[in-house]
Amino acid sequence: MFLYHISRVLDALATTLGRGERPEIKSLAQQLCLHVAIDHARGLACAYGDELVGRMPISNYDYYFDKLYDTLLPGDEHEHLVELARTVGNAAEPLDFIALGDLLAGTAMGALFAPYEHDHRVA
């Protein structure tokens, strides 16, 4: 069930980004998934560089991934989950969601997907 909800968050994020829109982060799970997406983009840029983006217009923001974190992620509440999943998970994966799901208890898992209340992060 955990991976189903994570996949829904990733699908919604991909749809939003595919439309060229800025994602509105409303839960800890969305923060976590956006962090993973930026990490993955950074990895692709390092591995393939111009091969993937050679025909795209050049921008001053190309390969400026730290700015993406600062601009798109509203806070760093998710960072402890990233570190936790990397510590216990498969090192070959960008983030081991299966290991993370195994570590989270019911209330923590519920908080991961709970929407923030009134723009205050309580999850």
PDB file of C-alpha atoms in Angstrom:
ATOM      1  CA  MET A   1       0.000   0.000   0.000  1.00  0.00           C
ATOM      2  CA  PHE A   2       2.893   2.347   0.818  1.00  0.00           C
ATOM      3  CA  LEU A   3       4.449   1.951  -2.637  1.00  0.00           C
ATOM      4  CA  TYR A   4       1.049   2.486  -4.275  1.00  0.00           C
ATOM      5  CA  HIS A   5       0.707   5.870  -2.557  1.00  0.00           C
ATOM      6  CA  ILE A   6       4.306   6.808  -3.388  1.00  0.00           C
ATOM      7  CA  SER A   7       3.699   5.920  -7.050  1.00  0.00           C
ATOM      8  CA  ARG A   8       0.602   8.147  -7.071  1.00  0.00           C
ATOM      9  CA  VAL A   9       2.642  11.036  -5.675  1.00  0.00           C
ATOM     10  CA  LEU A  10       5.361  10.456  -8.301  1.00  0.00           C
ATOM     11  CA  ASP A  11       2.772  10.248 -11.112  1.00  0.00           C
ATOM     12  CA  ALA A  12       1.131  13.506 -10.016  1.00  0.00           C
ATOM     13  CA  LEU A  13       4.541  15.172  -9.809  1.00  0.00           C
ATOM     14  CA  ALA A  14       5.488  13.936 -13.297  1.00  0.00           C
ATOM     15  CA  THR A  15       2.189  15.219 -14.702  1.00  0.00           C
ATOM     16  CA  THR A  16       2.675  18.650 -13.139  1.00  0.00           C
ATOM     17  CA  LEU A  17       6.278  18.955 -14.309  1.00  0.00           C
ATOM     18  CA  GLY A  18       5.357  17.577 -17.742  1.00  0.00           C
ATOM     19  CA  ARG A  19       2.915  20.471 -18.148  1.00  0.00           C
ATOM     20  CA  GLY A  20       5.711  22.874 -17.271  1.00  0.00           C
ATOM     21  CA  GLU A  21       4.048  23.890 -14.022  1.00  0.00           C
ATOM     22  CA  ARG A  22       5.647  24.440 -10.659  1.00  0.00           C
ATOM     23  CA  PRO A  23       4.569  21.718  -8.217  1.00  0.00           C
ATOM     24  CA  GLU A  24       2.707  22.798  -5.100  1.00  0.00           C
ATOM     25  CA  ILE A  25       4.139  20.772  -2.238  1.00  0.00           C
ATOM     26  CA  LYS A  26       1.375  19.889   0.191  1.00  0.00           C
ATOM     27  CA  SER A  27       2.780  16.896   2.075  1.00  0.00           C
ATOM     28  CA  LEU A  28       5.980  15.369   3.343  1.00  0.00           C
ATOM     29  CA  ALA A  29       5.651  12.592   0.736  1.00  0.00           C
ATOM     30  CA  GLN A  30       5.555  15.193  -2.042  1.00  0.00           C
ATOM     31  CA  GLN A  31       8.693  16.831  -0.636  1.00  0.00           C
ATOM     32  CA  LEU A  32      10.435  13.476  -0.526  1.00  0.00           C
ATOM     33  CA  CYS A  33       9.439  12.538  -4.081  1.00  0.00           C
ATOM     34  CA  LEU A  34      10.465  15.917  -5.499  1.00  0.00           C
ATOM     35  CA  HIS A  35      13.825  15.576  -3.757  1.00  0.00           C
ATOM     36  CA  VAL A  36      14.277  12.160  -5.394  1.00  0.00           C
ATOM     37  CA  ALA A  37      13.287  13.587  -8.804  1.00  0.00           C
ATOM     38  CA  ILE A  38      15.880  16.360  -8.519  1.00  0.00           C
ATOM     39  CA  ASP A  39      18.520  13.837  -7.404  1.00  0.00           C
ATOM     40  CA  HIS A  40      17.663  11.659 -10.406  1.00  0.00           C
ATOM     41  CA  ALA A  41      17.889  14.631 -12.797  1.00  0.00           C
ATOM     42  CA  ARG A  42      21.277  15.537 -11.334  1.00  0.00           C
ATOM     43  CA  GLY A  43      22.464  11.955 -11.842  1.00  0.00           C
ATOM     44  CA  LEU A  44      21.266  11.925 -15.449  1.00  0.00           C
ATOM     45  CA  ALA A  45      22.953  15.261 -16.130  1.00  0.00           C
ATOM     46  CA  CYS A  46      26.233  13.978 -14.722  1.00  0.00           C
ATOM     47  CA  ALA A  47      26.022  10.679 -16.600  1.00  0.00           C
ATOM     48  CA  TYR A  48      24.724  11.881 -19.969  1.00  0.00           C
ATOM     49  CA  GLY A  49      25.005  15.682 -20.016  1.00  0.00           C
ATOM     50  CA  ASP A  50      24.591  17.131 -23.482  1.00  0.00           C
ATOM     51  CA  GLU A  51      23.500  13.802 -24.937  1.00  0.00           C
ATOM     52  CA  LEU A  52      20.076  14.262 -23.286  1.00  0.00           C
ATOM     53  CA  VAL A  53      19.716  18.026 -23.564  1.00  0.00           C
ATOM     54  CA  GLY A  54      21.835  18.916 -26.584  1.00  0.00           C
ATOM     55  CA  ARG A  55      18.884  20.214 -28.635  1.00  0.00           C
ATOM     56  CA  MET A  56      17.202  22.139 -25.833  1.00  0.00           C
ATOM     57  CA  PRO A  57      17.590  25.914 -25.455  1.00  0.00           C
ATOM     58  CA  ILE A  58      20.441  26.966 -23.201  1.00  0.00           C
ATOM     59  CA  SER A  59      19.526  28.626 -19.916  1.00  0.00           C
ATOM     60  CA  ASN A  60      21.525  30.273 -17.147  1.00  0.00           C
ATOM     61  CA  TYR A  61      19.885  27.771 -14.792  1.00  0.00           C
ATOM     62  CA  ASP A  62      21.108  24.630 -16.573  1.00  0.00           C
ATOM     63  CA  TYR A  63      22.665  22.177 -14.131  1.00  0.00           C
ATOM     64  CA  TYR A  64      21.922  24.501 -11.195  1.00  0.00           C
ATOM     65  CA  PHE A  65      20.385  21.757  -9.067  1.00  0.00           C
ATOM     66  CA  ASP A  66      21.037  23.404  -5.700  1.00  0.00           C
ATOM     67  CA  LYS A  67      18.802  26.268  -6.818  1.00  0.00           C
ATOM     68  CA  LEU A  68      16.085  23.733  -7.704  1.00  0.00           C
ATOM     69  CA  TYR A  69      16.146  22.369  -4.161  1.00  0.00           C
ATOM     70  CA  ASP A  70      15.952  25.881  -2.708  1.00  0.00           C
ATOM     71  CA  THR A  71      13.212  27.040  -5.081  1.00  0.00           C
ATOM     72  CA  LEU A  72      10.923  24.013  -5.352  1.00  0.00           C
ATOM     73  CA  LEU A  73      11.164  22.476  -1.888  1.00  0.00           C
ATOM     74  CA  PRO A  74       9.448  24.548   0.805  1.00  0.00           C
ATOM     75  CA  GLY A  75      11.557  23.172   3.635  1.00  0.00           C
ATOM     76  CA  ASP A  76      13.840  20.401   4.723  1.00  0.00           C
ATOM     77  CA  GLU A  77      11.446  18.332   6.829  1.00  0.00           C
ATOM     78  CA  HIS A  78      11.978  15.389   4.475  1.00  0.00           C
ATOM     79  CA  GLU A  79      15.786  15.312   4.774  1.00  0.00           C
ATOM     80  CA  HIS A  80      15.830  12.893   7.717  1.00  0.00           C
ATOM     81  CA  LEU A  81      13.776  10.437   5.634  1.00  0.00           C
ATOM     82  CA  VAL A  82      16.220  10.717   2.728  1.00  0.00           C
ATOM     83  CA  GLU A  83      19.149   9.976   5.039  1.00  0.00           C
ATOM     84  CA  LEU A  84      17.284   7.136   6.746  1.00  0.00           C
ATOM     85  CA  ALA A  85      16.375   5.455   3.445  1.00  0.00           C
ATOM     86  CA  ARG A  86      19.931   5.811   2.142  1.00  0.00           C
ATOM     87  CA  THR A  87      21.394   4.374   5.343  1.00  0.00           C
ATOM     88  CA  VAL A  88      19.329   1.186   5.414  1.00  0.00           C
ATOM     89  CA  GLY A  89      18.405   0.833   1.763  1.00  0.00           C
ATOM     90  CA  ASN A  90      19.988  -0.510  -1.381  1.00  0.00           C
ATOM     91  CA  ALA A  91      22.977   1.679  -2.258  1.00  0.00           C
ATOM     92  CA  ALA A  92      22.343   1.154  -5.980  1.00  0.00           C
ATOM     93  CA  GLU A  93      18.947   2.876  -5.734  1.00  0.00           C
ATOM     94  CA  PRO A  94      18.550   6.683  -5.645  1.00  0.00           C
ATOM     95  CA  LEU A  95      16.296   6.162  -2.617  1.00  0.00           C
ATOM     96  CA  ASP A  96      15.036   2.833  -1.393  1.00  0.00           C
ATOM     97  CA  PHE A  97      11.305   3.384  -0.847  1.00  0.00           C
ATOM     98  CA  ILE A  98      10.810  -0.266   0.132  1.00  0.00           C
ATOM     99  CA  ALA A  99      13.303   0.037   2.999  1.00  0.00           C
ATOM    100  CA  LEU A 100      11.762   3.340   4.042  1.00  0.00           C
ATOM    101  CA  GLY A 101       8.260   1.850   4.046  1.00  0.00           C
ATOM    102  CA  ASP A 102       9.472  -1.053   6.178  1.00  0.00           C
ATOM    103  CA  LEU A 103      10.873   1.365   8.763  1.00  0.00           C
ATOM    104  CA  LEU A 104       7.839   3.611   9.127  1.00  0.00           C
ATOM    105  CA  ALA A 105       5.230   2.738  11.725  1.00  0.00           C
ATOM    106  CA  GLY A 106       1.541   3.334  11.005  1.00  0.00           C
ATOM    107  CA  THR A 107       1.363   6.838  12.473  1.00  0.00           C
ATOM    108  CA  ALA A 108       4.585   7.939  10.790  1.00  0.00           C
ATOM    109  CA  MET A 109       3.356   6.593   7.474  1.00  0.00           C
ATOM    110  CA  GLY A 110       0.078   8.453   7.904  1.00  0.00           C
ATOM    111  CA  ALA A 111       1.964  11.668   8.662  1.00  0.00           C
ATOM    112  CA  LEU A 112       4.035  11.206   5.511  1.00  0.00           C
ATOM    113  CA  PHE A 113       0.960  11.487   3.295  1.00  0.00           C
ATOM    114  CA  ALA A 114      -1.062  13.913   5.430  1.00  0.00           C
ATOM    115  CA  PRO A 115      -1.533  17.356   3.896  1.00  0.00           C
ATOM    116  CA  TYR A 116       0.066  20.290   5.634  1.00  0.00           C
ATOM    117  CA  GLU A 117      -2.460  22.318   7.606  1.00  0.00           C
ATOM    118  CA  HIS A 118      -2.948  25.962   6.605  1.00  0.00           C
ATOM    119  CA  ASP A 119       0.503  26.250   5.051  1.00  0.00           C
ATOM    120  CA  HIS A 120       2.088  25.216   8.348  1.00  0.00           C
ATOM    121  CA  ARG A 121       4.047  22.028   8.150  1.00  0.00           C
ATOM    122  CA  VAL A 122       2.743  19.746  10.857  1.00  0.00           C
ATOM    123  CA  ALA A 123       3.346  16.376   9.230  1.00  0.00           C
TER     124      ALA A 123
END
